[in-house]
mmCIF file of C-alpha atoms and ligand atoms in Angstrom:
data_model
loop_
_atom_site.group_PDB
_atom_site.id
_atom_site.type_symbol
_atom_site.label_atom_id
_atom_site.label_comp_id
_atom_site.label_asym_id
_atom_site.label_seq_id
_atom_site.Cartn_x
_atom_site.Cartn_y
_atom_site.Cartn_z
ATOM 1 C CA MET Z 296 45.643 -41.820 -69.990
ATOM 2 C CA GLY Z 297 43.186 -44.182 -68.277
ATOM 3 C CA HIS Z 298 44.086 -46.837 -65.640
ATOM 4 C CA ILE Z 299 47.359 -48.416 -65.860
ATOM 5 C CA SER Z 300 47.170 -52.035 -64.564
ATOM 6 C CA GLY Z 301 49.673 -53.907 -62.336
ATOM 7 C CA ARG Z 302 51.923 -51.972 -59.993
ATOM 8 C CA HIS Z 303 54.005 -49.067 -60.782
ATOM 9 C CA PHE Z 304 57.907 -49.690 -60.734
ATOM 10 C CA LEU Z 305 59.200 -46.662 -58.660
ATOM 11 C CA GLN Z 306 63.050 -47.452 -59.382
ATOM 12 C CA ILE Z 307 64.257 -43.824 -58.614
ATOM 13 C CA PRO Z 308 66.755 -43.532 -55.844
ATOM 14 C CA GLY Z 309 64.113 -42.421 -53.244
ATOM 15 C CA PRO Z 310 61.033 -41.704 -52.449
ATOM 16 C CA THR Z 311 61.291 -45.291 -52.735
ATOM 17 C CA ASN Z 312 58.429 -48.308 -52.487
ATOM 18 C CA VAL Z 313 56.325 -47.913 -49.508
ATOM 19 C CA PRO Z 314 55.604 -51.625 -48.402
ATOM 20 C CA ASP Z 315 51.989 -52.594 -47.802
ATOM 21 C CA ARG Z 316 52.976 -53.207 -43.924
ATOM 22 C CA VAL Z 317 53.889 -49.190 -43.863
ATOM 23 C CA LEU Z 318 50.826 -48.293 -45.801
ATOM 24 C CA ARG Z 319 48.485 -49.870 -43.648
ATOM 25 C CA ALA Z 320 50.463 -48.518 -40.661
ATOM 26 C CA LEU Z 321 50.031 -44.964 -41.970
ATOM 27 C CA SER Z 322 46.451 -45.415 -42.521
ATOM 28 C CA GLN Z 323 45.634 -45.679 -38.834
ATOM 29 C CA ALA Z 324 43.507 -43.243 -37.214
ATOM 30 C CA THR Z 325 45.581 -39.687 -36.246
ATOM 31 C CA ILE Z 326 45.596 -39.487 -32.424
ATOM 32 C CA ASP Z 327 46.446 -36.838 -30.018
ATOM 33 C CA HIS Z 328 49.932 -36.002 -29.844
ATOM 34 C CA ARG Z 329 49.780 -34.953 -26.203
ATOM 35 C CA GLY Z 330 47.973 -38.160 -25.173
ATOM 36 C CA PRO Z 331 49.365 -41.368 -23.429
ATOM 37 C CA GLU Z 332 49.199 -43.546 -26.377
ATOM 38 C CA PHE Z 333 51.560 -40.957 -28.571
ATOM 39 C CA ALA Z 334 54.382 -41.032 -26.003
ATOM 40 C CA GLN Z 335 54.599 -44.670 -26.464
ATOM 41 C CA LEU Z 336 54.656 -44.450 -29.956
ATOM 42 C CA ALA Z 337 57.204 -41.827 -29.879
ATOM 43 C CA ARG Z 338 59.449 -44.032 -27.563
ATOM 44 C CA GLU Z 339 59.514 -46.958 -29.588
ATOM 45 C CA VAL Z 340 60.388 -44.707 -32.539
ATOM 46 C CA PHE Z 341 63.375 -43.300 -30.702
ATOM 47 C CA HIS Z 342 64.440 -46.481 -29.538
ATOM 48 C CA GLY Z 343 64.186 -47.950 -33.349
ATOM 49 C CA LEU Z 344 66.137 -45.006 -34.759
ATOM 50 C CA GLN Z 345 69.023 -45.502 -32.362
ATOM 51 C CA GLN Z 346 69.327 -48.727 -33.553
ATOM 52 C CA ILE Z 347 69.440 -47.833 -37.163
ATOM 53 C CA PHE Z 348 71.679 -45.114 -36.468
ATOM 54 C CA LYS Z 349 73.923 -47.240 -34.098
ATOM 55 C CA THR Z 350 73.785 -44.612 -31.559
ATOM 56 C CA THR Z 351 73.101 -44.787 -27.877
ATOM 57 C CA GLY Z 352 72.633 -40.949 -28.255
ATOM 58 C CA THR Z 353 70.286 -38.310 -29.301
ATOM 59 C CA VAL Z 354 67.949 -38.670 -32.263
ATOM 60 C CA VAL Z 355 65.838 -35.272 -33.290
ATOM 61 C CA ILE Z 356 62.671 -35.844 -35.592
ATOM 62 C CA TYR Z 357 61.305 -33.191 -37.819
ATOM 63 C CA PRO Z 358 58.561 -32.792 -39.726
ATOM 64 C CA SER Z 359 60.474 -31.898 -42.963
ATOM 65 C CA SER Z 360 62.302 -32.946 -45.875
ATOM 66 C CA GLY Z 361 66.056 -34.055 -46.039
ATOM 67 C CA THR Z 362 67.108 -30.098 -46.702
ATOM 68 C CA GLY Z 363 65.433 -29.306 -43.507
ATOM 69 C CA ALA Z 364 67.593 -31.796 -41.621
ATOM 70 C CA TRP Z 365 70.466 -30.334 -43.409
ATOM 71 C CA GLU Z 366 69.839 -27.071 -42.332
ATOM 72 C CA ALA Z 367 69.374 -28.254 -38.707
ATOM 73 C CA SER Z 368 72.909 -29.824 -38.600
ATOM 74 C CA LEU Z 369 74.241 -26.317 -39.277
ATOM 75 C CA VAL Z 370 72.247 -23.737 -37.563
ATOM 76 C CA ASN Z 371 72.398 -26.010 -34.336
ATOM 77 C CA THR Z 372 76.081 -26.153 -34.307
ATOM 78 C CA LEU Z 373 77.605 -23.271 -35.813
ATOM 79 C CA SER Z 374 77.988 -19.365 -35.944
ATOM 80 C CA PRO Z 375 78.079 -16.770 -38.837
ATOM 81 C CA GLY Z 376 81.238 -16.961 -40.352
ATOM 82 C CA ASP Z 377 82.508 -20.119 -39.155
ATOM 83 C CA LYS Z 378 84.465 -22.429 -41.986
ATOM 84 C CA VAL Z 379 83.137 -25.637 -43.328
ATOM 85 C CA LEU Z 380 84.979 -27.999 -45.278
ATOM 86 C CA MET Z 381 82.948 -29.738 -47.617
ATOM 87 C CA PHE Z 382 83.447 -31.896 -50.923
ATOM 88 C CA GLU Z 383 81.901 -31.442 -54.376
ATOM 89 C CA THR Z 384 80.986 -35.098 -54.669
ATOM 90 C CA GLY Z 385 77.915 -34.335 -56.678
ATOM 91 C CA GLN Z 386 74.431 -32.376 -56.915
ATOM 92 C CA PHE Z 387 73.353 -33.139 -53.204
ATOM 93 C CA ALA Z 388 76.862 -32.175 -51.898
ATOM 94 C CA THR Z 389 76.461 -28.965 -54.128
ATOM 95 C CA LEU Z 390 72.919 -28.226 -52.356
ATOM 96 C CA TRP Z 391 74.155 -28.870 -48.723
ATOM 97 C CA ARG Z 392 77.136 -26.253 -49.630
ATOM 98 C CA ASN Z 393 74.567 -23.788 -50.861
ATOM 99 C CA VAL Z 394 72.498 -24.301 -47.674
ATOM 100 C CA ALA Z 395 75.782 -23.319 -45.605
ATOM 101 C CA LEU Z 396 76.579 -20.446 -47.720
ATOM 102 C CA LYS Z 397 72.967 -18.859 -47.500
ATOM 103 C CA LEU Z 398 73.347 -19.274 -43.807
ATOM 104 C CA GLY Z 399 76.419 -17.120 -43.981
ATOM 105 C CA LEU Z 400 79.300 -19.999 -43.411
ATOM 106 C CA GLU Z 401 82.475 -19.857 -45.157
ATOM 107 C CA VAL Z 402 82.869 -22.912 -47.219
ATOM 108 C CA ASP Z 403 85.843 -24.265 -48.425
ATOM 109 C CA PHE Z 404 84.296 -26.683 -51.143
ATOM 110 C CA VAL Z 405 87.105 -29.165 -52.509
ATOM 111 C CA PRO Z 406 86.488 -29.548 -56.152
ATOM 112 C CA GLY Z 407 85.535 -32.898 -57.529
ATOM 113 C CA ASP Z 408 84.709 -34.656 -60.911
ATOM 114 C CA TRP Z 409 81.101 -36.171 -59.716
ATOM 115 C CA ARG Z 410 82.804 -39.759 -60.397
ATOM 116 C CA HIS Z 411 84.074 -40.535 -57.025
ATOM 117 C CA GLY Z 412 83.502 -40.137 -53.178
ATOM 118 C CA VAL Z 413 85.477 -38.325 -50.884
ATOM 119 C CA ASP Z 414 89.199 -38.589 -50.854
ATOM 120 C CA PRO Z 415 90.405 -39.471 -47.134
ATOM 121 C CA ALA Z 416 93.856 -38.150 -47.897
ATOM 122 C CA VAL Z 417 92.567 -34.662 -48.906
ATOM 123 C CA VAL Z 418 90.707 -34.712 -45.483
ATOM 124 C CA GLU Z 419 93.739 -35.354 -43.762
ATOM 125 C CA GLU Z 420 95.799 -32.571 -46.020
ATOM 126 C CA LYS Z 421 93.105 -29.912 -45.629
ATOM 127 C CA LEU Z 422 92.783 -30.407 -41.826
ATOM 128 C CA SER Z 423 96.404 -30.582 -40.990
ATOM 129 C CA ALA Z 424 97.068 -27.565 -42.863
ATOM 130 C CA ASP Z 425 94.564 -25.959 -40.639
ATOM 131 C CA ARG Z 426 96.912 -24.927 -37.871
ATOM 132 C CA ALA Z 427 94.644 -21.926 -36.715
ATOM 133 C CA ARG Z 428 91.756 -24.568 -36.201
ATOM 134 C CA LYS Z 429 89.631 -22.444 -38.286
ATOM 135 C CA ILE Z 430 87.495 -25.177 -39.791
ATOM 136 C CA LYS Z 431 84.779 -26.226 -37.314
ATOM 137 C CA ALA Z 432 83.221 -28.642 -39.241
ATOM 138 C CA VAL Z 433 83.734 -31.467 -41.965
ATOM 139 C CA ALA Z 434 80.734 -32.321 -43.825
ATOM 140 C CA VAL Z 435 80.302 -35.285 -46.338
ATOM 141 C CA VAL Z 436 77.515 -36.826 -48.059
ATOM 142 C CA HIS Z 437 77.774 -40.461 -47.469
ATOM 143 C CA ASN Z 438 76.128 -41.771 -50.484
ATOM 144 C CA GLU Z 439 76.050 -39.092 -53.082
ATOM 145 C CA THR Z 440 72.489 -39.819 -54.856
ATOM 146 C CA SER Z 441 73.319 -38.080 -58.065
ATOM 147 C CA THR Z 442 76.321 -40.180 -58.729
ATOM 148 C CA GLY Z 443 75.960 -43.824 -57.167
ATOM 149 C CA ALA Z 444 79.247 -42.986 -55.396
ATOM 150 C CA ALA Z 445 79.718 -43.794 -51.672
ATOM 151 C CA SER Z 446 82.549 -42.192 -49.557
ATOM 152 C CA ARG Z 447 84.342 -44.506 -47.139
ATOM 153 C CA LEU Z 448 83.593 -42.720 -44.149
ATOM 154 C CA GLY Z 449 85.352 -45.049 -41.648
ATOM 155 C CA GLU Z 450 88.445 -43.786 -43.752
ATOM 156 C CA VAL Z 451 87.409 -40.379 -43.672
ATOM 157 C CA ARG Z 452 86.879 -40.493 -39.976
ATOM 158 C CA LYS Z 453 90.702 -42.163 -39.765
ATOM 159 C CA ALA Z 454 91.763 -39.100 -41.635
ATOM 160 C CA ILE Z 455 90.322 -36.743 -39.350
ATOM 161 C CA ASP Z 456 92.101 -38.433 -36.320
ATOM 162 C CA ARG Z 457 95.416 -38.609 -38.267
ATOM 163 C CA ALA Z 458 95.041 -34.732 -38.414
ATOM 164 C CA GLY Z 459 94.172 -34.616 -34.576
ATOM 165 C CA HIS Z 460 91.897 -31.843 -35.911
ATOM 166 C CA PRO Z 461 88.856 -31.037 -33.379
ATOM 167 C CA ALA Z 462 86.024 -30.275 -36.181
ATOM 168 C CA LEU Z 463 82.830 -31.420 -36.020
ATOM 169 C CA PHE Z 464 82.124 -34.552 -38.231
ATOM 170 C CA MET Z 465 78.718 -34.374 -40.028
ATOM 171 C CA VAL Z 466 77.171 -36.901 -42.517
ATOM 172 C CA ASP Z 467 74.378 -36.843 -44.762
ATOM 173 C CA THR Z 468 73.112 -40.549 -44.637
ATOM 174 C CA ILE Z 469 69.943 -39.728 -46.300
ATOM 175 C CA SER Z 470 70.187 -42.362 -49.050
ATOM 176 C CA SER Z 471 72.514 -44.489 -46.831
ATOM 177 C CA LEU Z 472 70.501 -44.887 -43.503
ATOM 178 C CA GLY Z 473 68.953 -48.353 -43.542
ATOM 179 C CA SER Z 474 70.361 -49.328 -47.055
ATOM 180 C CA ILE Z 475 74.205 -49.226 -46.440
ATOM 181 C CA ASP Z 476 76.497 -50.037 -43.447
ATOM 182 C CA TYR Z 477 76.209 -46.962 -41.028
ATOM 183 C CA ARG Z 478 77.975 -46.670 -37.441
ATOM 184 C CA HIS Z 479 77.299 -43.177 -36.203
ATOM 185 C CA GLU Z 480 78.919 -44.072 -32.765
ATOM 186 C CA GLU Z 481 81.529 -45.850 -34.027
ATOM 187 C CA TRP Z 482 82.578 -43.225 -36.423
ATOM 188 C CA ARG Z 483 82.348 -40.636 -34.035
ATOM 189 C CA VAL Z 484 80.065 -38.669 -36.256
ATOM 190 C CA ASP Z 485 78.683 -35.484 -34.563
ATOM 191 C CA VAL Z 486 75.604 -34.835 -36.637
ATOM 192 C CA SER Z 487 73.931 -37.558 -38.918
ATOM 193 C CA VAL Z 488 71.441 -36.172 -41.319
ATOM 194 C CA GLY Z 489 68.802 -38.576 -42.809
ATOM 195 C CA CYS Z 490 65.109 -38.416 -43.640
ATOM 196 C CA SER Z 491 62.301 -40.920 -44.471
ATOM 197 C CA GLN Z 492 61.560 -41.446 -48.171
ATOM 198 C CA LYS Z 493 64.654 -43.603 -49.079
ATOM 199 C CA GLY Z 494 66.315 -46.782 -46.916
ATOM 200 C CA LEU Z 495 63.449 -46.029 -44.407
ATOM 201 C CA MET Z 496 60.756 -47.199 -46.750
ATOM 202 C CA LEU Z 497 58.321 -44.085 -45.833
ATOM 203 C CA PRO Z 498 56.774 -41.615 -47.946
ATOM 204 C CA PRO Z 499 58.624 -38.172 -47.686
ATOM 205 C CA GLY Z 500 57.941 -35.793 -44.723
ATOM 206 C CA ILE Z 501 60.482 -36.680 -41.761
ATOM 207 C CA GLY Z 502 64.177 -35.329 -41.512
ATOM 208 C CA LEU Z 503 66.212 -36.590 -38.800
ATOM 209 C CA ASN Z 504 69.339 -35.657 -37.165
ATOM 210 C CA ALA Z 505 71.453 -38.105 -34.611
ATOM 211 C CA VAL Z 506 73.569 -36.017 -32.568
ATOM 212 C CA SER Z 507 76.825 -36.669 -30.387
ATOM 213 C CA ARG Z 508 77.721 -35.122 -27.060
ATOM 214 C CA LYS Z 509 80.150 -33.055 -28.692
ATOM 215 C CA ALA Z 510 77.733 -31.447 -30.996
ATOM 216 C CA LEU Z 511 75.233 -30.865 -28.186
ATOM 217 C CA ASP Z 512 77.975 -29.019 -26.263
ATOM 218 C CA ALA Z 513 78.732 -26.938 -29.639
ATOM 219 C CA SER Z 514 75.159 -26.105 -29.658
ATOM 220 C CA LYS Z 515 75.370 -24.383 -26.528
ATOM 221 C CA SER Z 516 77.481 -21.389 -27.952
ATOM 222 C CA ALA Z 517 76.374 -21.727 -31.645
ATOM 223 C CA LYS Z 518 75.099 -18.274 -32.616
ATOM 224 C CA LEU Z 519 73.272 -18.811 -35.900
ATOM 225 C CA PRO Z 520 69.537 -18.024 -35.575
ATOM 226 C CA ARG Z 521 67.288 -20.981 -34.996
ATOM 227 C CA SER Z 522 63.631 -21.382 -34.061
ATOM 228 C CA TYR Z 523 61.946 -24.239 -35.793
ATOM 229 C CA TRP Z 524 65.156 -26.382 -35.911
ATOM 230 C CA ASP Z 525 66.383 -25.736 -32.479
ATOM 231 C CA TRP Z 526 67.519 -29.245 -31.056
ATOM 232 C CA GLU Z 527 66.985 -27.576 -27.356
ATOM 233 C CA ALA Z 528 63.104 -27.396 -27.198
ATOM 234 C CA MET Z 529 63.077 -30.818 -29.224
ATOM 235 C CA ILE Z 530 65.311 -32.883 -26.811
ATOM 236 C CA ARG Z 531 63.436 -31.281 -23.913
ATOM 237 C CA ASP Z 532 60.052 -32.408 -24.882
ATOM 238 C CA ASN Z 533 61.142 -35.553 -26.440
ATOM 239 C CA LYS Z 534 62.491 -37.040 -23.055
ATOM 240 C CA THR Z 535 58.542 -37.263 -22.066
ATOM 241 C CA GLY Z 536 57.588 -38.490 -25.433
ATOM 242 C CA PHE Z 537 56.381 -35.450 -26.898
ATOM 243 C CA PHE Z 538 57.204 -32.556 -29.505
ATOM 244 C CA PRO Z 539 57.373 -28.758 -28.965
ATOM 245 C CA TYR Z 540 54.855 -28.125 -32.136
ATOM 246 C CA THR Z 541 52.843 -30.924 -33.929
ATOM 247 C CA PRO Z 542 54.621 -33.946 -35.213
ATOM 248 C CA ALA Z 543 54.048 -35.719 -38.353
ATOM 249 C CA THR Z 544 52.093 -38.658 -36.273
ATOM 250 C CA ASN Z 545 50.856 -40.896 -39.301
ATOM 251 C CA LEU Z 546 54.449 -40.885 -40.543
ATOM 252 C CA LEU Z 547 55.759 -41.918 -37.244
ATOM 253 C CA TYR Z 548 53.120 -44.825 -37.102
ATOM 254 C CA GLY Z 549 54.606 -45.740 -40.438
ATOM 255 C CA LEU Z 550 58.263 -45.226 -39.219
ATOM 256 C CA ARG Z 551 57.338 -47.489 -36.171
ATOM 257 C CA GLU Z 552 56.457 -50.235 -38.886
ATOM 258 C CA SER Z 553 59.563 -49.553 -40.986
ATOM 259 C CA LEU Z 554 61.822 -49.507 -38.211
ATOM 260 C CA ARG Z 555 60.367 -53.043 -37.036
ATOM 261 C CA MET Z 556 60.662 -54.425 -40.168
ATOM 262 C CA LEU Z 557 64.300 -53.456 -40.974
ATOM 263 C CA LEU Z 558 65.228 -55.043 -37.538
ATOM 264 C CA GLU Z 559 63.222 -57.901 -38.177
ATOM 265 C CA GLU Z 560 65.348 -58.333 -41.457
ATOM 266 C CA GLY Z 561 68.457 -57.868 -39.477
ATOM 267 C CA LEU Z 562 70.630 -54.784 -40.718
ATOM 268 C CA ASP Z 563 73.474 -56.948 -41.783
ATOM 269 C CA HIS Z 564 70.809 -58.938 -44.138
ATOM 270 C CA VAL Z 565 69.674 -55.443 -45.190
ATOM 271 C CA PHE Z 566 73.105 -54.509 -46.193
ATOM 272 C CA SER Z 567 73.797 -57.459 -47.799
ATOM 273 C CA ARG Z 568 70.982 -57.611 -50.013
ATOM 274 C CA HIS Z 569 71.502 -54.202 -51.130
ATOM 275 C CA LEU Z 570 75.275 -55.205 -52.179
ATOM 276 C CA ARG Z 571 74.083 -57.972 -54.090
ATOM 277 C CA HIS Z 572 71.357 -55.941 -55.920
ATOM 278 C CA ALA Z 573 73.868 -53.363 -56.713
ATOM 279 C CA GLU Z 574 76.274 -56.220 -58.000
ATOM 280 C CA ALA Z 575 73.480 -57.536 -60.307
ATOM 281 C CA THR Z 576 72.898 -54.334 -61.510
ATOM 282 C CA ARG Z 577 76.424 -53.377 -62.204
ATOM 283 C CA ARG Z 578 76.565 -56.614 -64.428
ATOM 284 C CA ALA Z 579 73.655 -56.066 -66.386
ATOM 285 C CA VAL Z 580 75.061 -52.414 -66.967
ATOM 286 C CA ARG Z 581 78.436 -53.963 -68.080
ATOM 287 C CA ALA Z 582 76.998 -56.550 -70.289
ATOM 288 C CA TRP Z 583 74.767 -53.718 -72.085
ATOM 289 C CA GLY Z 584 78.340 -52.146 -72.926
ATOM 290 C CA LEU Z 585 77.066 -49.244 -70.939
ATOM 291 C CA GLU Z 586 79.234 -47.189 -68.563
ATOM 292 C CA ILE Z 587 78.977 -47.035 -64.919
ATOM 293 C CA LEU Z 588 79.480 -43.057 -63.715
ATOM 294 C CA CYS Z 589 81.398 -44.178 -60.430
ATOM 295 C CA LEU Z 590 84.782 -44.817 -61.553
ATOM 296 C CA ASN Z 591 86.154 -46.100 -58.081
ATOM 297 C CA PRO Z 592 84.702 -49.828 -57.496
ATOM 298 C CA GLU Z 593 85.565 -49.340 -53.801
ATOM 299 C CA GLU Z 594 83.037 -46.476 -53.853
ATOM 300 C CA TYR Z 595 80.220 -48.161 -55.886
ATOM 301 C CA SER Z 596 76.769 -47.336 -54.138
ATOM 302 C CA PRO Z 597 74.887 -50.572 -52.922
ATOM 303 C CA SER Z 598 71.768 -48.331 -53.181
ATOM 304 C CA LEU Z 599 71.645 -47.205 -56.825
ATOM 305 C CA THR Z 600 73.779 -47.361 -59.869
ATOM 306 C CA THR Z 601 74.104 -44.506 -62.460
ATOM 307 C CA VAL Z 602 74.661 -45.351 -65.713
ATOM 308 C CA VAL Z 603 76.250 -43.192 -68.551
ATOM 309 C CA MET Z 604 74.569 -42.648 -71.847
ATOM 310 C CA PRO Z 605 76.349 -43.337 -74.856
ATOM 311 C CA GLU Z 606 77.614 -39.762 -77.031
ATOM 312 C CA GLY Z 607 74.708 -38.212 -78.430
ATOM 313 C CA HIS Z 608 71.540 -40.072 -76.732
ATOM 314 C CA ASP Z 609 69.412 -38.313 -74.098
ATOM 315 C CA ALA Z 610 68.939 -40.261 -70.781
ATOM 316 C CA ASP Z 611 65.509 -38.411 -70.560
ATOM 317 C CA ALA Z 612 64.241 -39.391 -73.941
ATOM 318 C CA LEU Z 613 64.935 -43.032 -72.898
ATOM 319 C CA ARG Z 614 63.274 -42.655 -69.178
ATOM 320 C CA LYS Z 615 60.296 -41.319 -71.250
ATOM 321 C CA VAL Z 616 60.070 -44.436 -73.449
ATOM 322 C CA ILE Z 617 60.559 -46.588 -70.504
ATOM 323 C CA LEU Z 618 57.930 -44.621 -68.182
ATOM 324 C CA GLU Z 619 55.548 -44.544 -70.970
ATOM 325 C CA LYS Z 620 55.748 -48.426 -72.421
ATOM 326 C CA PHE Z 621 56.443 -50.149 -68.836
ATOM 327 C CA ASP Z 622 55.401 -48.017 -66.188
ATOM 328 C CA LEU Z 623 58.897 -47.733 -64.770
ATOM 329 C CA SER Z 624 60.248 -44.514 -63.349
ATOM 330 C CA LEU Z 625 64.235 -44.416 -63.460
ATOM 331 C CA GLY Z 626 66.073 -41.538 -61.687
ATOM 332 C CA THR Z 627 66.795 -38.578 -64.026
ATOM 333 C CA GLY Z 628 70.166 -36.721 -64.226
ATOM 334 C CA LEU Z 629 70.749 -34.138 -61.674
ATOM 335 C CA GLY Z 630 72.535 -31.050 -62.079
ATOM 336 C CA LYS Z 631 75.491 -31.277 -64.620
ATOM 337 C CA LEU Z 632 74.453 -34.696 -65.323
ATOM 338 C CA LYS Z 633 71.023 -33.693 -66.990
ATOM 339 C CA GLY Z 634 70.520 -35.749 -70.071
ATOM 340 C CA LYS Z 635 73.629 -37.724 -69.662
ATOM 341 C CA VAL Z 636 73.099 -40.251 -67.395
ATOM 342 C CA PHE Z 637 70.035 -42.176 -65.789
ATOM 343 C CA ARG Z 638 69.701 -43.521 -62.112
ATOM 344 C CA ILE Z 639 68.410 -47.276 -61.184
ATOM 345 C CA GLY Z 640 67.323 -47.231 -57.570
ATOM 346 C CA HIS Z 641 67.903 -50.449 -56.226
ATOM 347 C CA LEU Z 642 67.092 -49.567 -52.396
ATOM 348 C CA GLY Z 643 64.507 -49.740 -49.729
ATOM 349 C CA ASP Z 644 61.849 -52.623 -49.771
ATOM 350 C CA PHE Z 645 63.041 -54.550 -52.790
ATOM 351 C CA ASN Z 646 63.889 -58.269 -53.836
ATOM 352 C CA ASP Z 647 65.137 -60.050 -56.669
ATOM 353 C CA LEU Z 648 62.190 -60.323 -59.068
ATOM 354 C CA MET Z 649 61.792 -56.499 -58.632
ATOM 355 C CA LEU Z 650 65.189 -56.030 -59.775
ATOM 356 C CA ALA Z 651 64.720 -58.615 -62.787
ATOM 357 C CA GLY Z 652 61.695 -56.786 -63.647
ATOM 358 C CA THR Z 653 63.201 -53.197 -63.491
ATOM 359 C CA LEU Z 654 66.359 -54.273 -65.644
ATOM 360 C CA CYS Z 655 63.960 -55.956 -68.031
ATOM 361 C CA GLY Z 656 62.034 -52.759 -68.334
ATOM 362 C CA VAL Z 657 65.534 -50.666 -68.993
ATOM 363 C CA GLU Z 658 66.747 -53.393 -71.420
ATOM 364 C CA MET Z 659 63.479 -53.056 -73.542
ATOM 365 C CA GLY Z 660 63.739 -49.286 -73.387
ATOM 366 C CA LEU Z 661 67.428 -49.298 -74.398
ATOM 367 C CA PHE Z 662 66.082 -51.417 -77.362
ATOM 368 C CA LEU Z 663 63.069 -49.633 -78.329
ATOM 369 C CA ALA Z 664 64.667 -46.194 -77.768
ATOM 370 C CA GLY Z 665 67.425 -47.168 -80.326
ATOM 371 C CA ILE Z 666 70.069 -46.794 -77.529
ATOM 372 C CA PRO Z 667 73.179 -48.845 -79.050
ATOM 373 C CA HIS Z 668 73.770 -51.470 -76.446
ATOM 374 C CA SER Z 669 74.282 -55.229 -76.454
ATOM 375 C CA ARG Z 670 71.410 -57.454 -75.117
ATOM 376 C CA GLY Z 671 72.017 -59.872 -72.465
ATOM 377 C CA GLY Z 672 72.250 -57.522 -69.061
ATOM 378 C CA VAL Z 673 69.145 -59.116 -67.899
ATOM 379 C CA ALA Z 674 70.727 -62.504 -68.375
ATOM 380 C CA ALA Z 675 73.903 -61.402 -66.703
ATOM 381 C CA ALA Z 676 71.930 -60.200 -63.641
ATOM 382 C CA LEU Z 677 69.966 -63.323 -63.559
ATOM 383 C CA ASP Z 678 73.043 -65.561 -63.739
ATOM 384 C CA PHE Z 679 74.425 -63.716 -61.075
ATOM 385 C CA LEU Z 680 71.084 -63.631 -58.744
ATOM 386 C CA SER Z 681 70.321 -67.236 -59.095
ATOM 387 C CA SER Z 682 74.310 -68.518 -58.489
ATOM 388 C CA ARG Z 683 74.064 -67.299 -54.868
HETATM 389 C C1 PLP K 847 71.865 -37.490 -50.541
HETATM 390 C C2 PLP K 847 70.808 -36.625 -50.254
HETATM 391 N N1 PLP K 847 71.087 -35.293 -49.601
HETATM 392 C C3 PLP K 847 69.929 -34.676 -49.380
HETATM 393 C C4 PLP K 847 68.647 -34.722 -50.261
HETATM 394 C C5 PLP K 847 67.660 -33.821 -50.080
HETATM 395 O O1 PLP K 847 66.500 -34.236 -49.568
HETATM 396 P P1 PLP K 847 64.954 -33.703 -49.762
HETATM 397 O O2 PLP K 847 64.833 -33.641 -51.023
HETATM 398 O O3 PLP K 847 64.460 -34.509 -48.865
HETATM 399 O O4 PLP K 847 64.864 -32.531 -48.993
HETATM 400 C C6 PLP K 847 68.576 -35.795 -50.946
HETATM 401 C C7 PLP K 847 67.465 -36.289 -51.646
HETATM 402 O O5 PLP K 847 67.264 -36.695 -52.692
HETATM 403 C C8 PLP K 847 69.776 -36.967 -51.325
HETATM 404 O O6 PLP K 847 69.587 -37.942 -52.032
#
């Protein structure tokens, strides 16, 4: 196909739209990563990340995808055969479990229906039953990007405390960081796993671990083999603003800019903006007469909405029509949800008119693809957006 005019609508739940300010920052000339200018850049980025994670402690930055940051969380803190409590909230929880299994960890994987977040009562039950203290870590995906269900981390923390269990608390913040209220220190998370391409509004390529004192202590006796992911050399070199191996210099320029943007807007405003766009999207979905995959309103994700297709209709065929006609990318169904759902990403650098355009594309696509639905989803969303 030749040139397509106008800006592409990238409404998958990550990677997200990279704002112009960040694109311009990325395009600066690469500098010496062992020179003084770089050290200043690194210091600014670490300081900004602490504010985003809400921690005064250590943050580790990898040139990696989120999957690398998952691996780092496990290999730095655990030993072969250690038991980890994980929850089948969806595809990403399943993939993190697979990483743990491949590393030789034992996983108690609590089954789930991919329509809910983690049940804090089950966390308490499992940990209370573990009298021998065999469980070394509890790992939760905050915002399950495959389903659009966000776990209530404050409640999960309380459940761990009620059980009086010493397990490490690990959280995947990959599609929540910078979009959904997140409190590393207040919730006493030991390792928060993040990456660049979602709420941080960057291209893929940076993986993050925010690390507690307790996790650092655990890393001293953890026996899983690690080299690239080893926190020790990173933390040692980061103290002077440098890295043990070549960092993703230009992505760090972009990260400095995106952190400035988030802090200029104010995190509370960022979070309420995401909540508002999520509510408008759900109003559109309901007006279309379609079903939202997440069943618990308390767990509705502020950063994406997963829509269930009517029986006998293929979500990917609909997505294809929408992409070809309107140059709008929506998220595909992952794992066992393939073809059954599509996902609308409403996170990152986003505003009311971008959401209106996205929902228009979906509504026109539903019509063109012959999907049974009611018109009026866009109108319901606009009513909500213009009433506040
Ligand atoms: C919640 C969550 N965890 C982990 C990942 C894996 O990250 P990556 O694909 O960057 O390795 C993703 C990717 O979308 C995700 O959404």
